[in-house]
Coordinates of N, CA and C in Angstrom, one line a residue:
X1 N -46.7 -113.0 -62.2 CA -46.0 -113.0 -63.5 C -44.7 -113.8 -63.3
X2 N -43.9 -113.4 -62.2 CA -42.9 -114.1 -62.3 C -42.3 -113.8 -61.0
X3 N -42.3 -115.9 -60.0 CA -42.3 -115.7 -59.0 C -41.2 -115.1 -58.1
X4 N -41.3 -114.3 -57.0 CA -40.1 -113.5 -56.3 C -39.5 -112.4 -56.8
X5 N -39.8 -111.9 -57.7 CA -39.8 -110.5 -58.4 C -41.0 -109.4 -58.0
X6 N -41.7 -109.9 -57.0 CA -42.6 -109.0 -56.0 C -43.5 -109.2 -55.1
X7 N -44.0 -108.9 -54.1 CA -44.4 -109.5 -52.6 C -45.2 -108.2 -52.4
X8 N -46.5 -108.7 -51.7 CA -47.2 -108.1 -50.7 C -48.9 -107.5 -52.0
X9 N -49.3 -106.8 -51.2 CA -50.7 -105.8 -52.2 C -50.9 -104.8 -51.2
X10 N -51.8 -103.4 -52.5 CA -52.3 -102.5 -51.5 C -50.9 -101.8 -51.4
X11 N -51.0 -100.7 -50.6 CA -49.6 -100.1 -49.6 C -48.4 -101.1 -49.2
X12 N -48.6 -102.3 -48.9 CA -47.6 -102.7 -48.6 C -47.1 -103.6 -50.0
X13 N -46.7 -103.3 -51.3 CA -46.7 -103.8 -52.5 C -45.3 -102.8 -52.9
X14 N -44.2 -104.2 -53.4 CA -43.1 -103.7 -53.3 C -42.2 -104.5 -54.5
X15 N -41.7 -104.0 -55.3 CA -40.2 -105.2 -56.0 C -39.4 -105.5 -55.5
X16 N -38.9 -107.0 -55.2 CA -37.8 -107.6 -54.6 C -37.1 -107.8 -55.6
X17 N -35.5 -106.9 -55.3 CA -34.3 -107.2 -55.8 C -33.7 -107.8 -55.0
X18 N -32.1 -107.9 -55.5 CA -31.2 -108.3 -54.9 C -29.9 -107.4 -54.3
X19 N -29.1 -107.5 -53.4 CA -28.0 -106.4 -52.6 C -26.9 -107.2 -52.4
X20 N -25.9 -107.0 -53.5 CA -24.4 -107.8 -53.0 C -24.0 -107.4 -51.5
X21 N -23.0 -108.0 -50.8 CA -22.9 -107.5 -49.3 C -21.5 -107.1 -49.8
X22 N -21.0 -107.0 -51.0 CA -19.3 -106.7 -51.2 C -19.2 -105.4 -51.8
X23 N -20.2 -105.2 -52.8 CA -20.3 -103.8 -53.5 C -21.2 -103.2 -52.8
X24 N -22.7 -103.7 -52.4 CA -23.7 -102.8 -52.0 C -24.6 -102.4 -53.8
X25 N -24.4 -103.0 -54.9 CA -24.9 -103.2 -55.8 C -26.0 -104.0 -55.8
X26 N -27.0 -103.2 -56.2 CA -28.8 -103.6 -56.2 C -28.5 -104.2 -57.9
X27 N -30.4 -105.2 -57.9 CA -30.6 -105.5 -58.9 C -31.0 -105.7 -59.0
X28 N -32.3 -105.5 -60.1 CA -34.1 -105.9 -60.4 C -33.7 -106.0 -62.1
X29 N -34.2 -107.1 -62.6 CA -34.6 -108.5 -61.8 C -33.6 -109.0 -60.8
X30 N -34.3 -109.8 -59.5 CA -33.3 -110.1 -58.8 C -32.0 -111.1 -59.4
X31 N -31.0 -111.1 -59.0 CA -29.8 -112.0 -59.2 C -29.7 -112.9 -58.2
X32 N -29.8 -114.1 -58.0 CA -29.6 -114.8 -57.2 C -28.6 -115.7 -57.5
X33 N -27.5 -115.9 -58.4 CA -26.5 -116.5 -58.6 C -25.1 -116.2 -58.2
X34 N -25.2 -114.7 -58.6 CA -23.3 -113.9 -58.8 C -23.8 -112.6 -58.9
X35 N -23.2 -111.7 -58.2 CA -22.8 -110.1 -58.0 C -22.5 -109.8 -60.0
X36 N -23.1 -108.7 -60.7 CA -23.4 -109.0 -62.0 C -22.4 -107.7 -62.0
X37 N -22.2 -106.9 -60.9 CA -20.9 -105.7 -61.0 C -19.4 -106.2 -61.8
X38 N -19.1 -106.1 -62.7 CA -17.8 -106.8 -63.3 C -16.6 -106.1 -62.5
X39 N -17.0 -105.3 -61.1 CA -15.7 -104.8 -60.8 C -15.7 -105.2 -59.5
X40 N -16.6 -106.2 -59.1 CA -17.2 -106.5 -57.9 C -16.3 -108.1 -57.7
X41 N -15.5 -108.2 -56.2 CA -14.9 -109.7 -56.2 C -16.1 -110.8 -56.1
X42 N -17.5 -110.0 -56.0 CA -18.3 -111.5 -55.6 C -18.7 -111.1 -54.0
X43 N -20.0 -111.3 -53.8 CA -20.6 -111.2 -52.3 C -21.4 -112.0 -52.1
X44 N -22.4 -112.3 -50.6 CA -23.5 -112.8 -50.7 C -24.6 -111.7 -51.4
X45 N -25.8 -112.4 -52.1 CA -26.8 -111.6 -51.9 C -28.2 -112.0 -51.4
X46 N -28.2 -110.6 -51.1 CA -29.2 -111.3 -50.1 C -30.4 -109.8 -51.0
X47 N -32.0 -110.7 -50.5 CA -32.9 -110.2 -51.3 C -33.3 -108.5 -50.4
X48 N -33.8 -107.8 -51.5 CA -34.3 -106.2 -50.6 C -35.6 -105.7 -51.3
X49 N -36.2 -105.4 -50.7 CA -37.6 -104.6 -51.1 C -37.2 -103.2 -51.8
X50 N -37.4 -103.0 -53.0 CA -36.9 -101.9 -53.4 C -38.2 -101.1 -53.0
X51 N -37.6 -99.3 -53.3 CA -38.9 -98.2 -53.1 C -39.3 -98.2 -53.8
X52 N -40.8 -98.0 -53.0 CA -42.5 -97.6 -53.8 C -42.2 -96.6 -54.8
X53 N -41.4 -95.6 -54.6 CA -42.1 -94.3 -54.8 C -40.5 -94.0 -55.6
X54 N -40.2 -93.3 -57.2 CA -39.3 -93.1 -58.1 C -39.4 -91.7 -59.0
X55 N -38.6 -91.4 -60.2 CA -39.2 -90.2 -60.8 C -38.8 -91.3 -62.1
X56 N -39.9 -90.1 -63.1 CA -39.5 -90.8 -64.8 C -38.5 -90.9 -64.9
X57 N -37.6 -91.6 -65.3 CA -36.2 -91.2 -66.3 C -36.8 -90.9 -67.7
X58 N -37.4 -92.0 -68.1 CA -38.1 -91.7 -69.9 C -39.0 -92.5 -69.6
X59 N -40.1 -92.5 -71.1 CA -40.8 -92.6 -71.0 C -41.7 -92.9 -72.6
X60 N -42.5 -94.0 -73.1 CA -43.2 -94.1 -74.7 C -43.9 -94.5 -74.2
X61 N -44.7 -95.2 -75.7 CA -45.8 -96.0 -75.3 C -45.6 -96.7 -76.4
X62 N -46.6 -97.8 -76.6 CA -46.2 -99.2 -77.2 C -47.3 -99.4 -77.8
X63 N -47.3 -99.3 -79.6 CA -48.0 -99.2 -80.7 C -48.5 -100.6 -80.7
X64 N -47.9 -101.9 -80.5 CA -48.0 -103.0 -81.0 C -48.4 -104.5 -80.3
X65 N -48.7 -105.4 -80.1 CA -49.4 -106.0 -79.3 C -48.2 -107.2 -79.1
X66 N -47.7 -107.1 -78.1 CA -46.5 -108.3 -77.7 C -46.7 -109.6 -77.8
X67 N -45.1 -110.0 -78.8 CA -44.9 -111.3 -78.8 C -45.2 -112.6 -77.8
X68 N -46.0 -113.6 -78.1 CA -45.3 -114.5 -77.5 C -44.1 -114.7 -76.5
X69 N -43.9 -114.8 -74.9 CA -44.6 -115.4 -74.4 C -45.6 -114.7 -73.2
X70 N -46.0 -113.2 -73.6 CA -47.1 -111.9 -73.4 C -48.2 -113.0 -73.6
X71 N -49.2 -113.0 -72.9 CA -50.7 -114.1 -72.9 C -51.4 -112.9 -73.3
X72 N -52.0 -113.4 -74.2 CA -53.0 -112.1 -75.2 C -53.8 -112.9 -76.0
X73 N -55.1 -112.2 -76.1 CA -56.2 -113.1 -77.2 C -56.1 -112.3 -78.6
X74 N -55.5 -112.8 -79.7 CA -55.4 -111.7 -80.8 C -57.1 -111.5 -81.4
X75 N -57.6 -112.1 -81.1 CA -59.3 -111.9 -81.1 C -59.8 -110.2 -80.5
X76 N -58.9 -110.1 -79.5 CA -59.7 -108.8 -79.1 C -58.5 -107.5 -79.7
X77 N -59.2 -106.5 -79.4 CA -58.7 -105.4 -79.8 C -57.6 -104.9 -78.8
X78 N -56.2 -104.3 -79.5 CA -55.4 -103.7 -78.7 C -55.4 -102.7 -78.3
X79 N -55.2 -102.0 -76.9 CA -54.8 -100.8 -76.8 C -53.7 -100.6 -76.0
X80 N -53.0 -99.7 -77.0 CA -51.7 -99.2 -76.4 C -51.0 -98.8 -74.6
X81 N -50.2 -98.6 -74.2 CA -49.8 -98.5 -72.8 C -48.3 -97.9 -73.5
X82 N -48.7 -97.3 -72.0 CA -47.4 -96.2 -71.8 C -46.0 -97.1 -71.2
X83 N -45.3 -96.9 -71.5 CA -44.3 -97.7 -71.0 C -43.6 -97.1 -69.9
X84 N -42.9 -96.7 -68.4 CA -42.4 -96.2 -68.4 C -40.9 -96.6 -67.5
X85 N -39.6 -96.3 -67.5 CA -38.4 -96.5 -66.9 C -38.6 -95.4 -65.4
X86 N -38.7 -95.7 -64.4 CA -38.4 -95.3 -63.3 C -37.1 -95.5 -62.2
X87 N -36.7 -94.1 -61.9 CA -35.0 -94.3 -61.4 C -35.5 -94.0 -59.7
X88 N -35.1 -95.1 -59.3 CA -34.8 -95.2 -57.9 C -33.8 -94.8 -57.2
X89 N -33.7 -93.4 -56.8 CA -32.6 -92.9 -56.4 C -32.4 -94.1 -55.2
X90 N -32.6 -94.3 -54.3 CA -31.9 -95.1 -53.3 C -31.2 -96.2 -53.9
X91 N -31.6 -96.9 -54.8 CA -30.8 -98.2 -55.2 C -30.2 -97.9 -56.4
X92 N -30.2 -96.6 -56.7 CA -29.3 -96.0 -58.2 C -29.5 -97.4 -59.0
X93 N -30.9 -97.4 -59.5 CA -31.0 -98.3 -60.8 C -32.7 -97.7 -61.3
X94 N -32.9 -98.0 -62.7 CA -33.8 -97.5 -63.4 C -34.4 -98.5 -63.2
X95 N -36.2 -98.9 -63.5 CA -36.8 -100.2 -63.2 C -37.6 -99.7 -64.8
X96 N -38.1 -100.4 -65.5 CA -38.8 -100.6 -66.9 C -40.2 -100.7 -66.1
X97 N -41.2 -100.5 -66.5 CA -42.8 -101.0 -66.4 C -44.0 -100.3 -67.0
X98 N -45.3 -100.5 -67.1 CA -46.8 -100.4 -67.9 C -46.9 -99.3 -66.8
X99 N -47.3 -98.4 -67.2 CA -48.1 -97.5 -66.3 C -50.0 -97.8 -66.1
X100 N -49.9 -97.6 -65.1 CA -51.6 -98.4 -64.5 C -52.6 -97.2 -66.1
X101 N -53.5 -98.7 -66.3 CA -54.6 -97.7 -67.0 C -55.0 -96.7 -66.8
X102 N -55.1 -96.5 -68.1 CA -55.6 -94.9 -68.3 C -54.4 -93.7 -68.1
X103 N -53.4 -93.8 -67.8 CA -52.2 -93.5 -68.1 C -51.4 -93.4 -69.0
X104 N -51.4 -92.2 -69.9 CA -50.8 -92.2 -71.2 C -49.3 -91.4 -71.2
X105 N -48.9 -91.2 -72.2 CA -47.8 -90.5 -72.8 C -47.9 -89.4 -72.2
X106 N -49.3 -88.8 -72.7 CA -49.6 -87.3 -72.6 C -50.0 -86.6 -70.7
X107 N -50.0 -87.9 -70.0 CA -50.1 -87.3 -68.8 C -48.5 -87.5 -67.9
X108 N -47.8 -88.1 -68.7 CA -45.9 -88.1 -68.0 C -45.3 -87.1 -68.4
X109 N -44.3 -86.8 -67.6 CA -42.8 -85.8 -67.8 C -42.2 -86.7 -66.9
X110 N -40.9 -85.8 -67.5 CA -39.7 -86.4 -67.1 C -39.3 -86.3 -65.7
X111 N -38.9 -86.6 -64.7 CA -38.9 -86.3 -63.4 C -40.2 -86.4 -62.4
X112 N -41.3 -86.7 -63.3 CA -42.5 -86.6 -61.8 C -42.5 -87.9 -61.1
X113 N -42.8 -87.8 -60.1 CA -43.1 -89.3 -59.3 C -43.9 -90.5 -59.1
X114 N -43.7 -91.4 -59.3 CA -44.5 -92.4 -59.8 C -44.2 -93.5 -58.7
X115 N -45.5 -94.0 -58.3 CA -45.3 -95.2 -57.0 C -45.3 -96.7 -57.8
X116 N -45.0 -97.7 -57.3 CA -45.3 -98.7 -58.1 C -46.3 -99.5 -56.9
X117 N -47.6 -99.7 -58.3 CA -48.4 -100.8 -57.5 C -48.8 -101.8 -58.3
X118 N -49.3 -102.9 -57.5 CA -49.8 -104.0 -58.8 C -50.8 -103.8 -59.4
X119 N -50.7 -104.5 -60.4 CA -51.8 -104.7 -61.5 C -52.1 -105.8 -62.2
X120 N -52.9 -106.1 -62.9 CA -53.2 -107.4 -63.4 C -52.7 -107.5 -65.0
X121 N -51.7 -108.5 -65.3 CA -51.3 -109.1 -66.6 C -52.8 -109.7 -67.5
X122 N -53.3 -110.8 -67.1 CA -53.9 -111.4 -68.1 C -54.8 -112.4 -66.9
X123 N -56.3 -112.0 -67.2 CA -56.8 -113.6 -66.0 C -57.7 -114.2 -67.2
X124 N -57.7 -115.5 -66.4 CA -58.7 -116.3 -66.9 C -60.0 -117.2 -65.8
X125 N -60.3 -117.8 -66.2 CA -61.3 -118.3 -65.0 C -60.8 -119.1 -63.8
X126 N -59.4 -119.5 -63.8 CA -59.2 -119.9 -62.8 C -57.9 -119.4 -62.1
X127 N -57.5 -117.9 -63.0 CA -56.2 -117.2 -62.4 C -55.9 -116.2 -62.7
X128 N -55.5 -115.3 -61.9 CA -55.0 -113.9 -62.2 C -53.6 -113.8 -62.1
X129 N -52.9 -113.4 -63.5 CA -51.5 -113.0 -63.2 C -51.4 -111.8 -63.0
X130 N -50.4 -111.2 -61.8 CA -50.1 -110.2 -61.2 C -48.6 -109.9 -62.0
X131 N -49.0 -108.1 -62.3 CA -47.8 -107.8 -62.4 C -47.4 -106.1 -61.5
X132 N -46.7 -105.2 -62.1 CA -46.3 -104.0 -61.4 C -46.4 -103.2 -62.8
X133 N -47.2 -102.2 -62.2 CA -47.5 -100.8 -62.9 C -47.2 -99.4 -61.9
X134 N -46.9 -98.6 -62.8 CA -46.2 -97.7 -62.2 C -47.5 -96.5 -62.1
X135 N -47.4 -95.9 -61.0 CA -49.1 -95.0 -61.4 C -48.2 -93.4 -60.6
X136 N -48.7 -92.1 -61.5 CA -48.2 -91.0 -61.0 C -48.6 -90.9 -59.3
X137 N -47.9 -90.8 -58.5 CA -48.6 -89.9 -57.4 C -49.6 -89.0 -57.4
X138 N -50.6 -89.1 -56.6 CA -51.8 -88.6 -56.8 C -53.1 -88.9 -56.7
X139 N -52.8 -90.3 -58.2 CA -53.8 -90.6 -58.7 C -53.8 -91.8 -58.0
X140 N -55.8 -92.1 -58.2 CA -56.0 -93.3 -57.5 C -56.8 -94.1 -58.3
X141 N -56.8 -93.9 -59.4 CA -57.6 -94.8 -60.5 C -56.9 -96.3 -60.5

C-alpha cells in the first residue's frame, strides 16, 4: 500500500514508525522529515518496528464504500469492515486499521488484544497490494 510503512510476513510482520532520539516520541505514519512533538527542539529519527500485539481503544465499522484513491470495482457489491484504533502501550500512540475478515463490530470490546498482521488491499492479475489488519488474538482465520 504504501512503501516503508511495513516490513516482513507471517510472525515476523510489523509497522515501521519512526523514534526522535531528542524526545523518544514515536510515529506511525512514519515521519521522516522533523520530530512532529511541537515541544520537541528537533532530533534525528531514526525508523522502529512498532508491536505486534495492542488493545482496542475504539472501535465501528464502515457503512460505505471508500473514496477515490481506495482501488475498488463499483461493479461488485460492498461489504462493510470493522474499523478498529489500536493503542500500543509501548510507543503510547493509537494506530487506525480494517480488522482481518470476518471480524465484526459484534465480536470487539474495548480493551481486548489485537495483533497486527497483513492482509490484502486490492489485487489484480499482475499485483497484490498489501496492507495491515488488525485480528483479535486467538483467532486464526
Amino acid at each position: 500500500m504504501v512503501s516503508g510503512w511495513f516490513a516482513g510476513d507471517g510472525n515476523d510482520f510489523r509497522l515501521l514508525g519512526t523514534r526522535c532520539s531528542a524526545c523518544a516520541s514515536v510515529f506511525f505514519p512514519r515521519e521522516d522529515a522533523h520530530c512532529r512533538n511541537p515541544g520537541c527542539p528537533g532530533g534525528e529519527l531514526a525508523e522502529v518496528a512498532l508491536s505486534r500485539r495492542g488493545r482496542v481503544w475504539s472501535y465501528t465499522d464502515s457503512r460505505y464504500r471508500p473514496p477515490s484513491p481506495y482501488v475498488t470495482d463499483p461493479e461488485l457489491s460492498w461489504e462493510p469492515r470493522a474499523l478498529i484504533a489500536v493503542e500500543l502501550a509501548a510507543e503510547r500512540i493509537v494506530v487506525l486499521g480494517q480488522s482481518v475478515p470476518g471480524v465484526t463490530v459484534a465480536d470487539l470490546t474495548v480493551g481486548m488484544e489485537v495483533e497486527v498482521v497483513p492482509g490484502v488491499l486490492n489485487e489484480d492479475a499482475g499485483t497484490t497490494w498489501t496492507t495491515w489488519h488488525w485480528r483479535p488474538t486467538g483467532v486464526t482465520a
